[in-house]
Short mmCIF file of C-alpha atoms and ligand atoms in Angstrom, two decimals:
data_model
loop_
_atom_site.label_atom_id
_atom_site.label_comp_id
_atom_site.label_asym_id
_atom_site.label_seq_id
_atom_site.Cartn_x
_atom_site.Cartn_y
_atom_site.Cartn_z
CA MET H 1 5.23 25.58 7.43
CA ALA H 2 5.34 22.96 4.84
CA ASN H 3 7.92 20.23 5.66
CA ALA H 4 11.79 20.32 4.75
CA ILE H 5 11.43 16.39 4.18
CA PRO H 6 11.10 14.89 0.45
CA VAL H 7 7.97 11.98 -0.01
CA ILE H 8 7.41 10.49 -2.79
CA ALA H 9 4.07 8.90 -2.77
CA ILE H 10 3.61 6.06 -4.92
CA ASP H 11 -0.81 4.80 -5.58
CA GLY H 12 -2.64 3.18 -7.03
CA PRO H 13 -5.25 -0.38 -7.03
CA SER H 14 -3.77 -3.99 -5.61
CA ALA H 15 -1.06 -5.46 -8.16
CA SER H 16 0.30 -2.63 -10.07
CA GLY H 17 4.03 -4.02 -9.17
CA LYS H 18 3.49 -0.73 -6.63
CA GLY H 19 4.85 -2.10 -3.21
CA THR H 20 8.13 -4.09 -5.77
CA VAL H 21 8.85 -0.50 -7.23
CA ALA H 22 8.23 1.95 -4.86
CA GLN H 23 10.86 -0.43 -2.31
CA LEU H 24 13.60 -0.26 -5.09
CA VAL H 25 13.14 3.83 -5.76
CA ALA H 26 13.85 3.37 -1.72
CA THR H 27 17.04 1.69 -2.25
CA GLU H 28 18.06 3.73 -5.05
CA LEU H 29 18.21 7.31 -2.99
CA GLY H 30 18.53 5.93 0.49
CA PHE H 31 14.94 6.63 1.67
CA HIS H 32 12.84 5.36 4.16
CA TYR H 33 9.83 2.98 2.30
CA LEU H 34 6.81 3.16 3.95
CA ASP H 35 4.70 -0.31 2.92
CA SER H 36 1.05 1.10 4.45
CA GLY H 37 -1.49 -1.45 2.81
CA ALA H 38 0.76 -3.49 5.42
CA LEU H 39 -0.82 -1.01 8.46
CA TYR H 40 -4.55 -2.44 6.94
CA ARG H 41 -3.18 -6.35 6.95
CA ILE H 42 -2.13 -6.36 9.91
CA VAL H 43 -5.27 -4.21 11.81
CA ALA H 44 -7.80 -7.35 9.52
CA LEU H 45 -4.96 -9.67 10.85
CA ALA H 46 -5.53 -8.42 14.92
CA THR H 47 -8.81 -7.73 15.04
CA GLN H 48 -9.22 -11.21 13.26
CA GLN H 49 -6.97 -13.15 16.36
CA LYS H 50 -9.56 -11.45 18.80
CA ASN H 51 -12.68 -12.04 17.65
CA ILE H 52 -14.23 -7.99 15.80
CA ALA H 53 -15.95 -8.43 13.30
CA TRP H 54 -14.69 -6.65 10.14
CA ASP H 55 -17.34 -4.45 9.71
CA ASN H 56 -17.82 -3.02 13.18
CA ALA H 57 -15.50 -0.14 12.71
CA SER H 58 -16.23 1.31 16.44
CA GLU H 59 -14.80 -2.09 17.50
CA VAL H 60 -11.96 -2.49 15.10
CA SER H 61 -10.49 1.42 15.56
CA ALA H 62 -10.53 1.41 19.53
CA TYR H 63 -8.59 -2.19 19.73
CA ALA H 64 -6.42 -0.74 17.09
CA LYS H 65 -5.54 2.67 18.85
CA ASP H 66 -3.63 0.12 21.76
CA LEU H 67 -1.70 -2.53 18.84
CA HIS H 68 1.55 -2.36 19.55
CA ILE H 69 3.75 -2.21 15.59
CA GLN H 70 6.88 -2.37 13.60
CA PHE H 71 8.45 -2.48 10.74
CA THR H 72 12.90 -4.22 10.94
CA GLY H 73 13.58 -4.74 6.95
CA ASP H 74 11.23 -7.00 6.41
CA GLN H 75 9.69 -8.13 8.95
CA VAL H 76 6.87 -6.83 10.41
CA TYR H 77 5.72 -6.61 14.40
CA LEU H 78 2.59 -7.50 15.62
CA ASN H 79 2.57 -6.87 19.96
CA ASN H 80 6.76 -7.86 19.09
CA ALA H 81 5.48 -11.58 17.41
CA ASP H 82 6.86 -11.68 13.44
CA VAL H 83 3.92 -11.68 11.39
CA SER H 84 5.31 -10.88 7.68
CA ASP H 85 4.18 -14.21 6.17
CA ALA H 86 0.58 -13.79 7.67
CA ILE H 87 -0.44 -11.08 7.15
CA ARG H 88 0.41 -11.70 3.51
CA SER H 89 -2.40 -14.19 2.73
CA GLU H 90 -5.25 -13.55 0.29
CA GLN H 91 -6.88 -13.48 3.52
CA MET H 92 -5.38 -10.62 5.23
CA GLY H 93 -5.51 -8.57 1.79
CA LYS H 94 -9.78 -9.12 1.29
CA GLY H 95 -9.81 -8.40 5.18
CA ALA H 96 -7.07 -5.26 4.60
CA SER H 97 -9.73 -3.64 2.01
CA GLU H 98 -12.58 -4.65 4.34
CA VAL H 99 -10.96 -2.78 7.27
CA ALA H 100 -9.58 -0.05 5.09
CA VAL H 101 -13.28 1.74 5.05
CA HIS H 102 -12.93 3.44 8.36
CA ALA H 103 -13.29 6.87 8.43
CA SER H 104 -12.46 6.15 11.93
CA LEU H 105 -9.43 3.35 11.20
CA ARG H 106 -7.79 5.54 8.58
CA ALA H 107 -7.73 9.09 11.44
CA VAL H 108 -6.08 6.89 14.34
CA LEU H 109 -2.89 5.00 11.73
CA LEU H 110 -2.41 8.15 10.80
CA ASN H 111 -0.51 9.73 13.03
CA LEU H 112 1.20 5.88 13.38
CA GLN H 113 2.16 6.74 8.85
CA HIS H 114 3.25 10.43 9.16
CA SER H 115 5.59 8.68 11.78
CA PHE H 116 7.88 7.37 8.58
CA ARG H 117 8.85 10.91 7.43
CA GLN H 118 12.41 10.87 8.37
CA ALA H 119 15.54 12.48 6.72
CA PRO H 120 16.40 11.82 3.77
CA GLY H 121 13.46 10.83 2.46
CA LEU H 122 10.71 8.20 2.41
CA VAL H 123 9.63 6.19 -0.85
CA ALA H 124 5.41 5.97 0.71
CA ASP H 125 3.29 3.58 -1.60
CA GLY H 126 -0.56 3.46 -0.48
CA ARG H 127 -3.92 4.25 -1.59
CA ASP H 128 -4.27 7.38 -0.22
CA MET H 129 -0.40 8.64 0.07
CA GLY H 130 -1.22 11.49 -2.12
CA SER H 131 -4.22 12.53 -1.69
CA VAL H 132 -4.52 12.39 2.14
CA VAL H 133 -1.76 11.68 4.54
CA PHE H 134 1.06 13.41 2.74
CA PRO H 135 -0.82 15.83 0.35
CA ASP H 136 2.59 18.73 0.89
CA ALA H 137 4.69 15.05 -1.18
CA PRO H 138 6.17 16.83 -4.18
CA LEU H 139 6.39 13.97 -6.35
CA LYS H 140 2.99 11.51 -6.51
CA ILE H 141 2.34 8.31 -9.00
CA PHE H 142 -0.52 7.37 -9.53
CA LEU H 143 0.30 3.20 -10.88
CA THR H 144 -1.53 1.57 -12.58
CA ALA H 145 -2.16 -1.58 -15.08
CA SER H 146 -6.07 -3.35 -16.64
CA THR H 147 -7.56 -5.42 -14.36
CA GLU H 148 -6.59 -8.15 -16.45
CA VAL H 149 -2.18 -8.00 -16.35
CA ARG H 150 -2.49 -7.09 -12.26
CA ALA H 151 -4.74 -10.46 -12.20
CA GLN H 152 -1.37 -12.83 -14.10
CA ARG H 153 0.79 -10.88 -12.11
CA ARG H 154 -0.66 -11.56 -9.32
CA TYR H 155 -1.70 -15.47 -10.24
CA GLN H 156 2.09 -15.35 -11.01
CA GLN H 157 3.27 -14.45 -7.65
CA LEU H 158 0.99 -16.86 -6.55
CA LEU H 159 2.55 -19.87 -8.56
CA GLY H 160 6.05 -18.59 -7.90
CA LYS H 161 5.60 -19.07 -4.00
CA ASN H 162 3.95 -23.01 -4.69
CA GLN H 163 0.17 -21.57 -3.90
CA ILE H 164 -3.21 -22.83 -4.88
CA ALA H 165 -4.29 -20.03 -7.59
CA ASN H 166 -7.44 -19.65 -9.84
CA TYR H 167 -7.05 -17.31 -12.52
CA ALA H 168 -10.68 -16.21 -12.77
CA ASP H 169 -11.21 -16.40 -8.74
CA ILE H 170 -8.07 -14.18 -9.20
CA LEU H 171 -9.61 -11.54 -11.47
CA LEU H 172 -13.26 -11.20 -10.52
CA ASP H 173 -11.16 -10.99 -6.32
CA LEU H 174 -9.48 -7.79 -7.46
CA GLN H 175 -12.83 -6.17 -9.53
CA GLN H 176 -14.40 -6.36 -6.16
CA ARG H 177 -11.13 -4.66 -4.23
CA ASP H 178 -11.25 -2.26 -7.72
CA ALA H 179 -15.18 -1.39 -6.71
CA ARG H 180 -14.76 -1.09 -2.47
CA ASP H 181 -11.43 0.66 -2.75
CA GLN H 182 -12.45 3.30 -5.29
CA GLY H 183 -15.79 3.59 -3.97
CA ARG H 184 -15.74 3.56 -0.26
CA ALA H 185 -16.23 7.04 1.02
CA ALA H 186 -13.67 7.73 3.43
CA ALA H 187 -10.25 8.15 1.59
CA PRO H 188 -10.88 6.66 -1.49
CA LEU H 189 -8.84 5.38 -4.25
CA ILE H 190 -8.52 8.46 -6.30
CA MET H 191 -5.68 9.94 -8.98
CA PRO H 192 -4.91 13.12 -7.26
CA THR H 193 -4.83 16.02 -9.77
CA ASP H 194 -1.14 17.47 -9.13
CA ALA H 195 -0.21 13.06 -9.29
CA LEU H 196 1.27 11.12 -12.43
CA LEU H 197 -0.09 8.56 -14.39
CA LEU H 198 2.35 5.44 -15.33
CA GLU H 199 0.42 2.95 -17.11
CA THR H 200 2.83 -0.80 -16.29
CA ASP H 201 0.59 -3.23 -19.32
CA ASN H 202 4.02 -2.09 -21.31
CA LEU H 203 6.20 -1.20 -18.06
CA THR H 204 9.29 -3.38 -16.36
CA ILE H 205 9.22 -3.09 -14.17
CA SER H 206 13.64 -1.60 -13.96
CA ALA H 207 11.31 1.34 -16.69
CA ALA H 208 9.22 2.26 -14.35
CA VAL H 209 12.10 2.31 -11.72
CA SER H 210 13.77 4.85 -13.96
CA PHE H 211 10.35 7.02 -15.19
CA ILE H 212 10.25 7.44 -10.79
CA LEU H 213 13.43 8.66 -10.86
CA GLU H 214 14.10 10.97 -12.95
CA LYS H 215 10.37 13.20 -12.38
CA TYR H 216 12.64 13.18 -8.79
CA TRP H 217 15.43 15.16 -9.75
CA HIS H 218 13.96 17.11 -12.28
CA LYS H 219 11.67 18.44 -9.61
CA MET H 220 14.12 18.51 -6.80
CA GLN H 221 16.14 20.69 -9.70
CA LYS H 222 13.96 23.82 -9.69
O1 CDP R 301 -0.73 -6.35 -2.04
P1 CDP R 301 -2.18 -5.56 -2.66
O2 CDP R 301 -2.15 -4.41 -3.01
O3 CDP R 301 -3.65 -6.56 -2.53
O4 CDP R 301 -2.66 -4.85 -0.79
P2 CDP R 301 -1.74 -3.57 -0.37
O5 CDP R 301 -1.63 -2.40 -0.62
O6 CDP R 301 -1.32 -4.14 0.57
O7 CDP R 301 -3.45 -3.36 0.80
C1 CDP R 301 -4.48 -3.74 0.89
C2 CDP R 301 -6.14 -3.21 0.86
O8 CDP R 301 -5.51 -1.99 2.44
C3 CDP R 301 -6.33 -2.35 -0.05
O9 CDP R 301 -6.55 -3.35 -0.59
C4 CDP R 301 -7.08 -0.94 1.15
O10 CDP R 301 -8.19 -1.52 0.47
C5 CDP R 301 -6.35 -0.93 1.66
N1 CDP R 301 -5.46 0.33 1.88
C6 CDP R 301 -5.78 1.44 2.05
O11 CDP R 301 -7.06 1.65 2.21
N2 CDP R 301 -4.55 2.75 2.06
C7 CDP R 301 -3.83 2.32 1.56
N3 CDP R 301 -3.01 3.84 2.51
C8 CDP R 301 -3.15 1.02 1.85
C9 CDP R 301 -3.99 -0.12 1.51
#
């Protein structure tokens, strides 16, 4: 039976701005929000703390089963410890994309992601929200931007946080992350055929949010 609780799936590559856009759409609609990337970041952090290598699929997946993960507003808790800042480092972004290649880990995280689908609706942000996790989502958006624009955004974001940033390093890191996300066998980053492409090189955040809201209202009226 089709699930009556609507999901807006927003997928796309690193630093495309989908996290910001997805959260604003969720706030506008009063929907729940799933930051699925945070789950992979948490697994990267937790396994590192336990000295489990990120490329060890069976140990990473087995350990992930026992983790207690909680989201409260903007805060993220791992086994009751606040890891909101710790998971946001560039290193954990890299670790997340390394553990995310394991099909066994993706299977472990599936039920947890489904549990976010609660009334009145969900905005889910990630790489495989529309393709794998919520294939029946009534609205799927593939939000992207050129690699250069995304590197520029990430660079500004790091400077804004007073972190040392080097544009060339960020660009290279994004290219490697894209290649890993698109090239993996398990749930690669792809644009589902029923998704709408939203190219944001020349689009403000509020224009991207308005586009998605408009498409959503249009779908719901049908
Ligand atoms: O902030 P950024 O877009 O770089 O990363 P994120 O959305 O927090 O995701 C970090 C990594 O987790 C990505 O590079 C992906 O490899 C992985 N990921 C995934 O495989 N599937 C998802 N649904 C979300 C993230």
